GROMACS .gro file of C-alpha atoms in nm:
model
  205
    1UNK     CA    1   0.000   0.000   0.000
    2UNK     CA    2   0.154   0.335  -0.101
    3UNK     CA    3  -0.009   0.542   0.175
    4UNK     CA    4   0.241   0.715   0.404
    5UNK     CA    5   0.259   1.030   0.613
    6UNK     CA    6   0.449   1.327   0.480
    7UNK     CA    7   0.420   1.665   0.314
    8UNK     CA    8   0.124   1.670   0.078
    9UNK     CA    9   0.022   1.315   0.168
   10UNK     CA   10  -0.346   1.404   0.179
   11UNK     CA   11  -0.406   1.268   0.529
   12UNK     CA   12  -0.674   1.420   0.750
   13UNK     CA   13  -0.719   1.413   1.125
   14UNK     CA   14  -1.008   1.197   1.245
   15UNK     CA   15  -1.193   1.503   1.376
   16UNK     CA   16  -1.181   1.654   1.026
   17UNK     CA   17  -1.395   1.366   0.900
   18UNK     CA   18  -1.644   1.324   1.180
   19UNK     CA   19  -1.875   1.627   1.223
   20UNK     CA   20  -2.180   1.489   1.402
   21UNK     CA   21  -2.079   1.136   1.304
   22UNK     CA   22  -1.796   0.930   1.447
   23UNK     CA   23  -1.604   0.616   1.365
   24UNK     CA   24  -1.832   0.330   1.472
   25UNK     CA   25  -1.550   0.094   1.571
   26UNK     CA   26  -1.663   0.081   1.940
   27UNK     CA   27  -2.000  -0.055   1.821
   28UNK     CA   28  -1.853  -0.324   1.594
   29UNK     CA   29  -1.820  -0.679   1.725
   30UNK     CA   30  -1.480  -0.725   1.564
   31UNK     CA   31  -1.448  -1.090   1.668
   32UNK     CA   32  -1.777  -1.162   1.489
   33UNK     CA   33  -1.673  -1.002   1.157
   34UNK     CA   34  -1.702  -1.254   0.873
   35UNK     CA   35  -1.527  -1.243   0.538
   36UNK     CA   36  -1.643  -1.445   0.237
   37UNK     CA   37  -1.394  -1.542  -0.034
   38UNK     CA   38  -1.093  -1.439   0.175
   39UNK     CA   39  -0.760  -1.563   0.043
   40UNK     CA   40  -0.659  -1.625   0.405
   41UNK     CA   41  -0.943  -1.725   0.641
   42UNK     CA   42  -1.049  -1.492   0.925
   43UNK     CA   43  -0.856  -1.189   0.801
   44UNK     CA   44  -1.153  -0.956   0.738
   45UNK     CA   45  -1.162  -0.856   1.104
   46UNK     CA   46  -0.811  -0.710   1.069
   47UNK     CA   47  -0.934  -0.415   0.864
   48UNK     CA   48  -1.142  -0.277   1.153
   49UNK     CA   49  -0.892  -0.081   1.358
   50UNK     CA   50  -0.859   0.264   1.519
   51UNK     CA   51  -0.816   0.553   1.277
   52UNK     CA   52  -0.457   0.624   1.379
   53UNK     CA   53  -0.355   0.271   1.272
   54UNK     CA   54  -0.521   0.288   0.929
   55UNK     CA   55  -0.190   0.312   0.737
   56UNK     CA   56  -0.057  -0.017   0.874
   57UNK     CA   57  -0.008  -0.203   0.545
   58UNK     CA   58   0.065  -0.535   0.721
   59UNK     CA   59  -0.305  -0.568   0.808
   60UNK     CA   60  -0.530  -0.663   0.518
   61UNK     CA   61  -0.794  -0.887   0.371
   62UNK     CA   62  -0.785  -0.987   0.006
   63UNK     CA   63  -0.961  -1.214  -0.236
   64UNK     CA   64  -0.778  -1.497  -0.412
   65UNK     CA   65  -0.576  -1.402  -0.720
   66UNK     CA   66  -0.794  -1.408  -1.029
   67UNK     CA   67  -1.115  -1.362  -0.828
   68UNK     CA   68  -1.220  -1.007  -0.739
   69UNK     CA   69  -1.531  -1.077  -0.532
   70UNK     CA   70  -1.511  -1.012  -0.159
   71UNK     CA   71  -1.778  -0.978   0.107
   72UNK     CA   72  -1.735  -0.844   0.461
   73UNK     CA   73  -2.017  -0.894   0.712
   74UNK     CA   74  -2.030  -0.672   1.020
   75UNK     CA   75  -2.239  -0.715   1.335
   76UNK     CA   76  -2.296  -0.416   1.565
   77UNK     CA   77  -2.329  -0.456   1.941
   78UNK     CA   78  -2.626  -0.215   1.942
   79UNK     CA   79  -2.826  -0.039   1.670
   80UNK     CA   80  -2.640   0.238   1.488
   81UNK     CA   81  -2.711   0.500   1.223
   82UNK     CA   82  -2.463   0.473   0.937
   83UNK     CA   83  -2.370   0.791   0.751
   84UNK     CA   84  -2.070   0.688   0.541
   85UNK     CA   85  -1.776   0.456   0.485
   86UNK     CA   86  -1.405   0.493   0.412
   87UNK     CA   87  -1.196   0.232   0.232
   88UNK     CA   88  -0.819   0.208   0.211
   89UNK     CA   89  -0.752  -0.041  -0.065
   90UNK     CA   90  -0.441  -0.198  -0.208
   91UNK     CA   91  -0.214  -0.057  -0.475
   92UNK     CA   92  -0.151  -0.183  -0.828
   93UNK     CA   93  -0.521  -0.176  -0.908
   94UNK     CA   94  -0.628  -0.400  -0.619
   95UNK     CA   95  -0.847  -0.135  -0.452
   96UNK     CA   96  -1.220  -0.208  -0.480
   97UNK     CA   97  -1.394   0.008  -0.739
   98UNK     CA   98  -1.745  -0.024  -0.595
   99UNK     CA   99  -1.935  -0.163  -0.298
  100UNK     CA  100  -2.293  -0.276  -0.246
  101UNK     CA  101  -2.431  -0.230   0.105
  102UNK     CA  102  -2.699  -0.451   0.260
  103UNK     CA  103  -2.845  -0.383   0.604
  104UNK     CA  104  -2.982  -0.633   0.856
  105UNK     CA  105  -2.934  -0.941   0.637
  106UNK     CA  106  -2.712  -1.171   0.842
  107UNK     CA  107  -2.795  -1.464   0.612
  108UNK     CA  108  -2.655  -1.296   0.302
  109UNK     CA  109  -2.397  -1.484   0.096
  110UNK     CA  110  -2.289  -1.502  -0.268
  111UNK     CA  111  -2.567  -1.746  -0.352
  112UNK     CA  112  -2.841  -1.512  -0.229
  113UNK     CA  113  -2.706  -1.187  -0.376
  114UNK     CA  114  -2.922  -1.207  -0.688
  115UNK     CA  115  -3.238  -1.240  -0.478
  116UNK     CA  116  -3.170  -0.939  -0.252
  117UNK     CA  117  -3.170  -0.574  -0.358
  118UNK     CA  118  -2.881  -0.371  -0.220
  119UNK     CA  119  -2.970  -0.095   0.022
  120UNK     CA  120  -2.725   0.125  -0.169
  121UNK     CA  121  -2.439   0.091  -0.415
  122UNK     CA  122  -2.139   0.325  -0.401
  123UNK     CA  123  -1.875   0.396  -0.664
  124UNK     CA  124  -1.539   0.416  -0.489
  125UNK     CA  125  -1.214   0.596  -0.563
  126UNK     CA  126  -0.862   0.479  -0.488
  127UNK     CA  127  -0.785   0.623  -0.145
  128UNK     CA  128  -0.457   0.526   0.018
  129UNK     CA  129  -0.490   0.751   0.327
  130UNK     CA  130  -0.851   0.710   0.443
  131UNK     CA  131  -0.914   1.074   0.355
  132UNK     CA  132  -1.240   1.013   0.168
  133UNK     CA  133  -1.570   0.946   0.338
  134UNK     CA  134  -1.827   0.810   0.095
  135UNK     CA  135  -2.170   0.920   0.222
  136UNK     CA  136  -2.475   0.694   0.222
  137UNK     CA  137  -2.842   0.790   0.206
  138UNK     CA  138  -2.887   0.829   0.579
  139UNK     CA  139  -3.264   0.771   0.568
  140UNK     CA  140  -3.199   0.412   0.462
  141UNK     CA  141  -2.946   0.343   0.734
  142UNK     CA  142  -3.122   0.473   1.046
  143UNK     CA  143  -3.138   0.149   1.248
  144UNK     CA  144  -2.859  -0.087   1.149
  145UNK     CA  145  -2.767  -0.397   1.349
  146UNK     CA  146  -2.583  -0.578   1.071
  147UNK     CA  147  -2.408  -0.450   0.759
  148UNK     CA  148  -2.282  -0.657   0.467
  149UNK     CA  149  -2.035  -0.493   0.228
  150UNK     CA  150  -2.004  -0.667  -0.108
  151UNK     CA  151  -1.709  -0.565  -0.324
  152UNK     CA  152  -1.773  -0.710  -0.672
  153UNK     CA  153  -1.457  -0.592  -0.846
  154UNK     CA  154  -1.134  -0.397  -0.822
  155UNK     CA  155  -0.980  -0.133  -1.046
  156UNK     CA  156  -0.724  -0.380  -1.179
  157UNK     CA  157  -0.979  -0.662  -1.224
  158UNK     CA  158  -0.752  -0.930  -1.081
  159UNK     CA  159  -0.805  -0.940  -0.704
  160UNK     CA  160  -0.944  -0.711  -0.434
  161UNK     CA  161  -0.734  -0.602  -0.137
  162UNK     CA  162  -0.848  -0.388   0.158
  163UNK     CA  163  -0.621  -0.255   0.434
  164UNK     CA  164  -0.870  -0.055   0.639
  165UNK     CA  165  -1.247  -0.009   0.655
  166UNK     CA  166  -1.404   0.281   0.840
  167UNK     CA  167  -1.778   0.285   0.905
  168UNK     CA  168  -1.902   0.627   1.016
  169UNK     CA  169  -2.224   0.720   1.189
  170UNK     CA  170  -2.397   0.762   1.522
  171UNK     CA  171  -2.398   0.486   1.782
  172UNK     CA  172  -2.648   0.404   2.052
  173UNK     CA  173  -2.650   0.235   2.392
  174UNK     CA  174  -2.998   0.086   2.341
  175UNK     CA  175  -2.910  -0.271   2.435
  176UNK     CA  176  -2.711  -0.169   2.739
  177UNK     CA  177  -2.996   0.046   2.870
  178UNK     CA  178  -3.246  -0.234   2.808
  179UNK     CA  179  -3.038  -0.481   3.008
  180UNK     CA  180  -3.007  -0.240   3.302
  181UNK     CA  181  -3.380  -0.168   3.303
  182UNK     CA  182  -3.471  -0.537   3.302
  183UNK     CA  183  -3.227  -0.606   3.584
  184UNK     CA  184  -3.372  -0.330   3.797
  185UNK     CA  185  -3.726  -0.446   3.724
  186UNK     CA  186  -3.647  -0.800   3.837
  187UNK     CA  187  -3.475  -0.671   4.149
  188UNK     CA  188  -3.772  -0.457   4.252
  189UNK     CA  189  -4.017  -0.743   4.202
  190UNK     CA  190  -3.813  -0.969   4.426
  191UNK     CA  191  -3.777  -0.703   4.693
  192UNK     CA  192  -4.153  -0.658   4.708
  193UNK     CA  193  -4.215  -1.034   4.712
  194UNK     CA  194  -4.453  -1.020   4.418
  195UNK     CA  195  -4.575  -1.355   4.296
  196UNK     CA  196  -4.472  -1.464   3.947
  197UNK     CA  197  -4.826  -1.511   3.822
  198UNK     CA  198  -4.915  -1.144   3.868
  199UNK     CA  199  -4.595  -0.991   3.728
  200UNK     CA  200  -4.682  -1.025   3.358
  201UNK     CA  201  -4.444  -0.908   3.089
  202UNK     CA  202  -4.355  -0.553   2.992
  203UNK     CA  203  -4.162  -0.408   2.700
  204UNK     CA  204  -3.850  -0.222   2.801
  205UNK     CA  205  -3.830   0.120   2.636
   0.00000   0.00000   0.00000
């Protein structure tokens, strides 16, 4: 990967890219990231790292030589709003030239792609510094618990290589709050010695 710091390198500070959004890495279950058609198994999770490590060219996921298709499936620990993505691809034409995004379809694979319409397709540019944030139509990505990124081809049409993936947006603590509320509800019921048959069930807001 040719990206490196220096005069005129084109790098931006993370705060220059965020605005109201932020890098959603804290909301990504990195250990649960799945890559399909990886040349080396279980390497897709390596591309989800803090912004300041994005230029580490030893970390990557790539498709086998002669096969450009690559899919990365991301699970979030709580619902998020996605506003954009950044992609640092490989050099020599191995950067992905486009990506199709699918939300909340954990069952998606190559066999089912033809039967599912993408939430949005983005045309990408070669970006070796993570300086470009490709925006998505925010209205379609308001409540995302799972995101599949399908990269059908690269600029060089031989293989696809990715060194860093940044997913930008707004996170939530919905699940954490729900767990706390349920715990407190159970504790109060026990303290008051309420019988099980009169407790009923209640949705946690």
